[in-house]
Amino acid sequence: MTARKTAAEVFDALAGRYEEAFGTIPAQREALEWLTRRLPRGARVLDVGSGTGRPTAETLARAGYAVTGIDVSAEMVALARTRVPGARFEQADVRSYAPPGPGGFDAVCAFFPLLMMDRREIAASLERMASWTAPGGYLLVATVPGDIDALDIEFMGHPVTVSSLSAEEYRRRIEAAGLEVLHHETSLYHPSGGLADPEEHLFCHARRPAA
């Protein structure tokens, strides 16, 4: 049996190839445009699963925000530091990350960082990210939704184990964490160049009520 790989191992190996396949997701670009229309310059933004820094951290840094990106992959962090010098990146896992200082973030973006976790970890990570969202701030989450529990698949040539929650369960858990869901939509994405299989994507935008 081929050994399953951790997220860090997979993305260390993929590095820039992941950006080739998933760097132009229309719904992600739309989500970033949606966010930048709502945040003032200087807003503090956390990019969870920041990858190469593109397009999320790059777009947000250019908009004048103070962007911190975290990723489990050392190779991805190294690429991001080179490609997006206007943001700060560190190797960290959302399951154990401790945000510096009080006050949280004006926005937390989490585009596809949760799939290579078990369902308990996904739920706990959603709660953690919601808790880092300051009053009046935004949480943007994207994932491949589904009633998926420890499914072994091949992703871009690498054996991995993935889990997820249904689109409605994501919505329920985000609302249970005290946020108001403002946008909740699924769409089909075909990765560029045939580097990965087509995926259904869920994008959910939420806001923590102002204190």
PDB file of C-alpha atoms in Angstrom:
ATOM      1  CA  MET A   1       0.000   0.000   0.000  1.00  0.00           C
ATOM      2  CA  THR A   2       1.278   3.457  -0.914  1.00  0.00           C
ATOM      3  CA  ALA A   3       1.790   5.614   2.165  1.00  0.00           C
ATOM      4  CA  ARG A   4      -0.561   8.555   2.509  1.00  0.00           C
ATOM      5  CA  LYS A   5       1.213  11.909   2.567  1.00  0.00           C
ATOM      6  CA  THR A   6       0.724  14.816   4.924  1.00  0.00           C
ATOM      7  CA  ALA A   7      -0.350  18.214   3.618  1.00  0.00           C
ATOM      8  CA  ALA A   8       3.143  19.575   4.297  1.00  0.00           C
ATOM      9  CA  GLU A   9       4.763  16.766   2.293  1.00  0.00           C
ATOM     10  CA  VAL A  10       2.352  17.158  -0.615  1.00  0.00           C
ATOM     11  CA  PHE A  11       2.685  20.906  -0.935  1.00  0.00           C
ATOM     12  CA  ASP A  12       6.453  20.850  -0.412  1.00  0.00           C
ATOM     13  CA  ALA A  13       6.571  18.568  -3.456  1.00  0.00           C
ATOM     14  CA  LEU A  14       4.026  20.495  -5.542  1.00  0.00           C
ATOM     15  CA  ALA A  15       5.344  24.003  -4.825  1.00  0.00           C
ATOM     16  CA  GLY A  16       4.629  26.218  -7.844  1.00  0.00           C
ATOM     17  CA  ARG A  17       2.697  23.532  -9.753  1.00  0.00           C
ATOM     18  CA  TYR A  18      -0.237  24.084  -7.388  1.00  0.00           C
ATOM     19  CA  GLU A  19      -0.431  27.741  -8.456  1.00  0.00           C
ATOM     20  CA  GLU A  20      -0.438  26.649 -12.109  1.00  0.00           C
ATOM     21  CA  ALA A  21      -3.527  24.520 -11.506  1.00  0.00           C
ATOM     22  CA  PHE A  22      -5.418  26.589  -8.927  1.00  0.00           C
ATOM     23  CA  GLY A  23      -4.128  30.162  -9.228  1.00  0.00           C
ATOM     24  CA  THR A  24      -6.980  31.450 -11.406  1.00  0.00           C
ATOM     25  CA  ILE A  25     -10.177  30.290  -9.685  1.00  0.00           C
ATOM     26  CA  PRO A  26     -12.845  32.843 -10.726  1.00  0.00           C
ATOM     27  CA  ALA A  27     -14.831  32.513  -7.496  1.00  0.00           C
ATOM     28  CA  GLN A  28     -11.677  33.182  -5.458  1.00  0.00           C
ATOM     29  CA  ARG A  29     -10.933  36.332  -7.436  1.00  0.00           C
ATOM     30  CA  GLU A  30     -14.542  37.425  -6.906  1.00  0.00           C
ATOM     31  CA  ALA A  31     -14.241  36.755  -3.172  1.00  0.00           C
ATOM     32  CA  LEU A  32     -11.130  38.925  -2.951  1.00  0.00           C
ATOM     33  CA  GLU A  33     -12.827  41.731  -4.868  1.00  0.00           C
ATOM     34  CA  TRP A  34     -15.824  41.412  -2.529  1.00  0.00           C
ATOM     35  CA  LEU A  35     -13.543  41.718   0.499  1.00  0.00           C
ATOM     36  CA  THR A  36     -11.480  44.641  -0.767  1.00  0.00           C
ATOM     37  CA  ARG A  37     -14.669  46.651  -1.319  1.00  0.00           C
ATOM     38  CA  ARG A  38     -15.384  46.344   2.406  1.00  0.00           C
ATOM     39  CA  LEU A  39     -12.058  46.702   4.210  1.00  0.00           C
ATOM     40  CA  PRO A  40     -10.256  50.002   4.832  1.00  0.00           C
ATOM     41  CA  ARG A  41      -6.574  50.393   3.971  1.00  0.00           C
ATOM     42  CA  GLY A  42      -4.349  49.131   6.746  1.00  0.00           C
ATOM     43  CA  ALA A  43      -6.769  46.381   7.763  1.00  0.00           C
ATOM     44  CA  ARG A  44      -5.183  43.313   9.343  1.00  0.00           C
ATOM     45  CA  VAL A  45      -5.763  40.174   7.276  1.00  0.00           C
ATOM     46  CA  LEU A  46      -4.759  36.549   7.920  1.00  0.00           C
ATOM     47  CA  ASP A  47      -4.364  34.227   4.915  1.00  0.00           C
ATOM     48  CA  VAL A  48      -4.667  30.625   6.166  1.00  0.00           C
ATOM     49  CA  GLY A  49      -3.050  28.135   3.816  1.00  0.00           C
ATOM     50  CA  SER A  50      -1.330  30.950   1.950  1.00  0.00           C
ATOM     51  CA  GLY A  51       0.520  28.693  -0.514  1.00  0.00           C
ATOM     52  CA  THR A  52       2.677  30.635  -2.971  1.00  0.00           C
ATOM     53  CA  GLY A  53       1.047  33.894  -1.866  1.00  0.00           C
ATOM     54  CA  ARG A  54      -0.888  34.163  -5.120  1.00  0.00           C
ATOM     55  CA  PRO A  55      -3.539  35.270  -5.644  1.00  0.00           C
ATOM     56  CA  THR A  56      -4.760  35.939  -2.096  1.00  0.00           C
ATOM     57  CA  ALA A  57      -1.891  37.569  -0.194  1.00  0.00           C
ATOM     58  CA  GLU A  58      -0.667  39.364  -3.308  1.00  0.00           C
ATOM     59  CA  THR A  59      -4.103  40.887  -4.024  1.00  0.00           C
ATOM     60  CA  LEU A  60      -4.631  41.937  -0.421  1.00  0.00           C
ATOM     61  CA  ALA A  61      -1.145  43.393   0.051  1.00  0.00           C
ATOM     62  CA  ARG A  62      -1.561  45.454  -3.120  1.00  0.00           C
ATOM     63  CA  ALA A  63      -4.840  46.779  -1.697  1.00  0.00           C
ATOM     64  CA  GLY A  64      -2.898  48.231   1.230  1.00  0.00           C
ATOM     65  CA  TYR A  65      -3.644  45.679   3.944  1.00  0.00           C
ATOM     66  CA  ALA A  66      -1.298  44.288   6.596  1.00  0.00           C
ATOM     67  CA  VAL A  67      -1.260  40.659   5.471  1.00  0.00           C
ATOM     68  CA  THR A  68       0.028  37.653   7.408  1.00  0.00           C
ATOM     69  CA  GLY A  69       0.103  34.300   5.612  1.00  0.00           C
ATOM     70  CA  ILE A  70       0.491  30.925   7.291  1.00  0.00           C
ATOM     71  CA  ASP A  71       1.088  27.560   5.619  1.00  0.00           C
ATOM     72  CA  VAL A  72       2.255  24.120   6.754  1.00  0.00           C
ATOM     73  CA  SER A  73       4.613  23.823   3.776  1.00  0.00           C
ATOM     74  CA  ALA A  74       8.109  25.263   4.151  1.00  0.00           C
ATOM     75  CA  GLU A  75       8.509  25.305   0.354  1.00  0.00           C
ATOM     76  CA  MET A  76       5.293  27.268  -0.103  1.00  0.00           C
ATOM     77  CA  VAL A  77       6.331  29.786   2.557  1.00  0.00           C
ATOM     78  CA  ALA A  78       9.696  30.268   0.864  1.00  0.00           C
ATOM     79  CA  LEU A  79       8.008  30.875  -2.513  1.00  0.00           C
ATOM     80  CA  ALA A  80       5.494  33.280  -0.990  1.00  0.00           C
ATOM     81  CA  ARG A  81       8.200  35.367   0.673  1.00  0.00           C
ATOM     82  CA  THR A  82       9.862  35.778  -2.708  1.00  0.00           C
ATOM     83  CA  ARG A  83       6.720  36.415  -4.750  1.00  0.00           C
ATOM     84  CA  VAL A  84       4.846  38.670  -2.316  1.00  0.00           C
ATOM     85  CA  PRO A  85       7.417  40.750  -0.395  1.00  0.00           C
ATOM     86  CA  GLY A  86       4.669  43.101   0.772  1.00  0.00           C
ATOM     87  CA  ALA A  87       3.193  40.455   3.106  1.00  0.00           C
ATOM     88  CA  ARG A  88       4.557  38.488   6.060  1.00  0.00           C
ATOM     89  CA  PHE A  89       4.635  34.672   5.917  1.00  0.00           C
ATOM     90  CA  GLU A  90       5.381  31.978   8.451  1.00  0.00           C
ATOM     91  CA  GLN A  91       5.290  28.201   8.523  1.00  0.00           C
ATOM     92  CA  ALA A  92       2.421  27.342  10.848  1.00  0.00           C
ATOM     93  CA  ASP A  93      -0.572  25.014  11.145  1.00  0.00           C
ATOM     94  CA  VAL A  94      -4.054  26.477  11.653  1.00  0.00           C
ATOM     95  CA  ARG A  95      -4.684  23.750  14.229  1.00  0.00           C
ATOM     96  CA  SER A  96      -1.981  25.135  16.541  1.00  0.00           C
ATOM     97  CA  TYR A  97      -1.342  28.698  15.337  1.00  0.00           C
ATOM     98  CA  ALA A  98      -1.485  31.395  18.019  1.00  0.00           C
ATOM     99  CA  PRO A  99      -2.182  34.875  16.573  1.00  0.00           C
ATOM    100  CA  PRO A 100       0.181  37.541  17.920  1.00  0.00           C
ATOM    101  CA  GLY A 101      -1.291  40.233  20.122  1.00  0.00           C
ATOM    102  CA  PRO A 102      -4.877  41.051  21.042  1.00  0.00           C
ATOM    103  CA  GLY A 103      -7.696  42.215  18.804  1.00  0.00           C
ATOM    104  CA  GLY A 104      -7.790  39.518  16.152  1.00  0.00           C
ATOM    105  CA  PHE A 105      -7.952  40.213  12.430  1.00  0.00           C
ATOM    106  CA  ASP A 106     -10.219  42.418  10.348  1.00  0.00           C
ATOM    107  CA  ALA A 107     -10.481  39.503   7.936  1.00  0.00           C
ATOM    108  CA  VAL A 108      -9.478  35.853   7.872  1.00  0.00           C
ATOM    109  CA  CYS A 109      -9.246  34.119   4.473  1.00  0.00           C
ATOM    110  CA  ALA A 110      -9.111  30.329   4.339  1.00  0.00           C
ATOM    111  CA  PHE A 111      -9.117  29.135   0.749  1.00  0.00           C
ATOM    112  CA  PHE A 112      -8.845  25.320   0.697  1.00  0.00           C
ATOM    113  CA  PRO A 113      -6.577  24.640   3.731  1.00  0.00           C
ATOM    114  CA  LEU A 114      -8.794  22.129   5.565  1.00  0.00           C
ATOM    115  CA  LEU A 115      -9.266  19.162   3.231  1.00  0.00           C
ATOM    116  CA  MET A 116      -6.324  17.057   4.445  1.00  0.00           C
ATOM    117  CA  MET A 117      -7.642  16.996   8.026  1.00  0.00           C
ATOM    118  CA  ASP A 118     -10.148  14.752   9.736  1.00  0.00           C
ATOM    119  CA  ARG A 119     -13.666  16.048  10.293  1.00  0.00           C
ATOM    120  CA  ARG A 120     -13.092  16.836  13.974  1.00  0.00           C
ATOM    121  CA  GLU A 121     -10.072  18.961  13.034  1.00  0.00           C
ATOM    122  CA  ILE A 122     -12.038  20.736  10.299  1.00  0.00           C
ATOM    123  CA  ALA A 123     -14.779  21.702  12.758  1.00  0.00           C
ATOM    124  CA  ALA A 124     -12.242  22.838  15.370  1.00  0.00           C
ATOM    125  CA  SER A 125     -10.313  24.874  12.777  1.00  0.00           C
ATOM    126  CA  LEU A 126     -13.495  26.655  11.695  1.00  0.00           C
ATOM    127  CA  GLU A 127     -14.146  27.600  15.327  1.00  0.00           C
ATOM    128  CA  ARG A 128     -10.561  28.816  15.762  1.00  0.00           C
ATOM    129  CA  MET A 129     -10.650  30.973  12.634  1.00  0.00           C
ATOM    130  CA  ALA A 130     -14.010  32.436  13.602  1.00  0.00           C
ATOM    131  CA  SER A 131     -12.585  33.327  17.029  1.00  0.00           C
ATOM    132  CA  TRP A 132      -9.736  35.256  15.329  1.00  0.00           C
ATOM    133  CA  THR A 133     -12.210  37.409  13.389  1.00  0.00           C
ATOM    134  CA  ALA A 134     -12.561  40.784  15.113  1.00  0.00           C
ATOM    135  CA  PRO A 135     -15.968  42.407  15.714  1.00  0.00           C
ATOM    136  CA  GLY A 136     -17.133  43.804  12.392  1.00  0.00           C
ATOM    137  CA  GLY A 137     -14.586  41.624  10.574  1.00  0.00           C
ATOM    138  CA  TYR A 138     -14.975  38.989   7.872  1.00  0.00           C
ATOM    139  CA  LEU A 139     -14.291  35.273   7.493  1.00  0.00           C
ATOM    140  CA  LEU A 140     -13.995  33.926   3.951  1.00  0.00           C
ATOM    141  CA  VAL A 141     -13.825  30.148   3.580  1.00  0.00           C
ATOM    142  CA  ALA A 142     -13.528  27.988   0.468  1.00  0.00           C
ATOM    143  CA  THR A 143     -13.423  24.210   0.269  1.00  0.00           C
ATOM    144  CA  VAL A 144     -14.551  21.147  -1.643  1.00  0.00           C
ATOM    145  CA  PRO A 145     -17.808  20.353   0.188  1.00  0.00           C
ATOM    146  CA  GLY A 146     -19.245  16.901   0.789  1.00  0.00           C
ATOM    147  CA  ASP A 147     -20.062  14.236   3.319  1.00  0.00           C
ATOM    148  CA  ILE A 148     -16.495  12.921   3.117  1.00  0.00           C
ATOM    149  CA  ASP A 149     -14.740  11.070   5.930  1.00  0.00           C
ATOM    150  CA  ALA A 150     -11.139   9.887   5.524  1.00  0.00           C
ATOM    151  CA  LEU A 151     -11.334   9.193   1.789  1.00  0.00           C
ATOM    152  CA  ASP A 152      -8.111   8.034   0.126  1.00  0.00           C
ATOM    153  CA  ILE A 153      -7.540   9.749  -3.234  1.00  0.00           C
ATOM    154  CA  GLU A 154      -4.740  10.817  -5.536  1.00  0.00           C
ATOM    155  CA  PHE A 155      -4.221  14.580  -5.789  1.00  0.00           C
ATOM    156  CA  MET A 156      -1.881  15.867  -8.496  1.00  0.00           C
ATOM    157  CA  GLY A 157       0.037  12.600  -8.396  1.00  0.00           C
ATOM    158  CA  HIS A 158       0.196  12.263  -4.608  1.00  0.00           C
ATOM    159  CA  PRO A 159      -1.756   9.808  -2.413  1.00  0.00           C
ATOM    160  CA  VAL A 160      -3.667  11.731   0.261  1.00  0.00           C
ATOM    161  CA  THR A 161      -6.534  11.246   2.691  1.00  0.00           C
ATOM    162  CA  VAL A 162      -9.248  13.898   2.617  1.00  0.00           C
ATOM    163  CA  SER A 163     -12.344  14.763   4.631  1.00  0.00           C
ATOM    164  CA  SER A 164     -14.968  17.463   4.391  1.00  0.00           C
ATOM    165  CA  LEU A 165     -18.393  18.640   5.528  1.00  0.00           C
ATOM    166  CA  SER A 166     -21.462  19.348   3.463  1.00  0.00           C
ATOM    167  CA  ALA A 167     -22.093  22.892   2.251  1.00  0.00           C
ATOM    168  CA  GLU A 168     -24.972  23.254   4.707  1.00  0.00           C
ATOM    169  CA  GLU A 169     -22.874  21.915   7.588  1.00  0.00           C
ATOM    170  CA  TYR A 170     -20.192  24.514   6.858  1.00  0.00           C
ATOM    171  CA  ARG A 171     -22.852  27.187   6.978  1.00  0.00           C
ATOM    172  CA  ARG A 172     -24.302  25.840  10.214  1.00  0.00           C
ATOM    173  CA  ARG A 173     -20.948  25.690  11.968  1.00  0.00           C
ATOM    174  CA  ILE A 174     -19.933  29.189  10.900  1.00  0.00           C
ATOM    175  CA  GLU A 175     -23.237  30.563  12.160  1.00  0.00           C
ATOM    176  CA  ALA A 176     -22.870  28.595  15.407  1.00  0.00           C
ATOM    177  CA  ALA A 177     -19.510  30.346  15.899  1.00  0.00           C
ATOM    178  CA  GLY A 178     -21.351  33.667  16.055  1.00  0.00           C
ATOM    179  CA  LEU A 179     -20.903  34.933  12.486  1.00  0.00           C
ATOM    180  CA  GLU A 180     -23.554  36.002   9.995  1.00  0.00           C
ATOM    181  CA  VAL A 181     -23.280  34.231   6.631  1.00  0.00           C
ATOM    182  CA  LEU A 182     -23.565  36.801   3.841  1.00  0.00           C
ATOM    183  CA  HIS A 183     -22.759  34.644   0.815  1.00  0.00           C
ATOM    184  CA  HIS A 184     -22.882  30.855   0.353  1.00  0.00           C
ATOM    185  CA  GLU A 185     -22.438  29.394  -3.133  1.00  0.00           C
ATOM    186  CA  THR A 186     -21.058  26.341  -4.905  1.00  0.00           C
ATOM    187  CA  SER A 187     -19.578  26.171  -8.408  1.00  0.00           C
ATOM    188  CA  LEU A 188     -17.595  23.755 -10.558  1.00  0.00           C
ATOM    189  CA  TYR A 189     -13.929  24.511 -11.241  1.00  0.00           C
ATOM    190  CA  HIS A 190     -11.735  22.922 -13.901  1.00  0.00           C
ATOM    191  CA  PRO A 191      -8.066  23.251 -12.851  1.00  0.00           C
ATOM    192  CA  SER A 192      -5.835  24.817 -15.488  1.00  0.00           C
ATOM    193  CA  GLY A 193      -3.915  22.593 -17.862  1.00  0.00           C
ATOM    194  CA  GLY A 194      -5.677  19.413 -16.758  1.00  0.00           C
ATOM    195  CA  LEU A 195      -3.265  19.180 -13.809  1.00  0.00           C
ATOM    196  CA  ALA A 196      -6.049  18.008 -11.476  1.00  0.00           C
ATOM    197  CA  ASP A 197      -9.607  16.726 -11.744  1.00  0.00           C
ATOM    198  CA  PRO A 198     -12.601  19.117 -11.832  1.00  0.00           C
ATOM    199  CA  GLU A 199     -13.859  20.040  -8.352  1.00  0.00           C
ATOM    200  CA  GLU A 200     -17.017  21.424  -6.822  1.00  0.00           C
ATOM    201  CA  HIS A 201     -16.074  24.485  -4.750  1.00  0.00           C
ATOM    202  CA  LEU A 202     -17.964  26.100  -1.890  1.00  0.00           C
ATOM    203  CA  PHE A 203     -17.319  29.770  -1.102  1.00  0.00           C
ATOM    204  CA  CYS A 204     -18.757  31.156   2.106  1.00  0.00           C
ATOM    205  CA  HIS A 205     -18.415  34.792   3.214  1.00  0.00           C
ATOM    206  CA  ALA A 206     -19.355  35.657   6.794  1.00  0.00           C
ATOM    207  CA  ARG A 207     -19.123  38.622   9.150  1.00  0.00           C
ATOM    208  CA  ARG A 208     -18.842  38.885  12.909  1.00  0.00           C
ATOM    209  CA  PRO A 209     -21.335  41.518  14.145  1.00  0.00           C
ATOM    210  CA  ALA A 210     -19.745  44.715  15.384  1.00  0.00           C
ATOM    211  CA  ALA A 211     -19.513  44.978  19.157  1.00  0.00           C
TER     212      ALA A 211
END
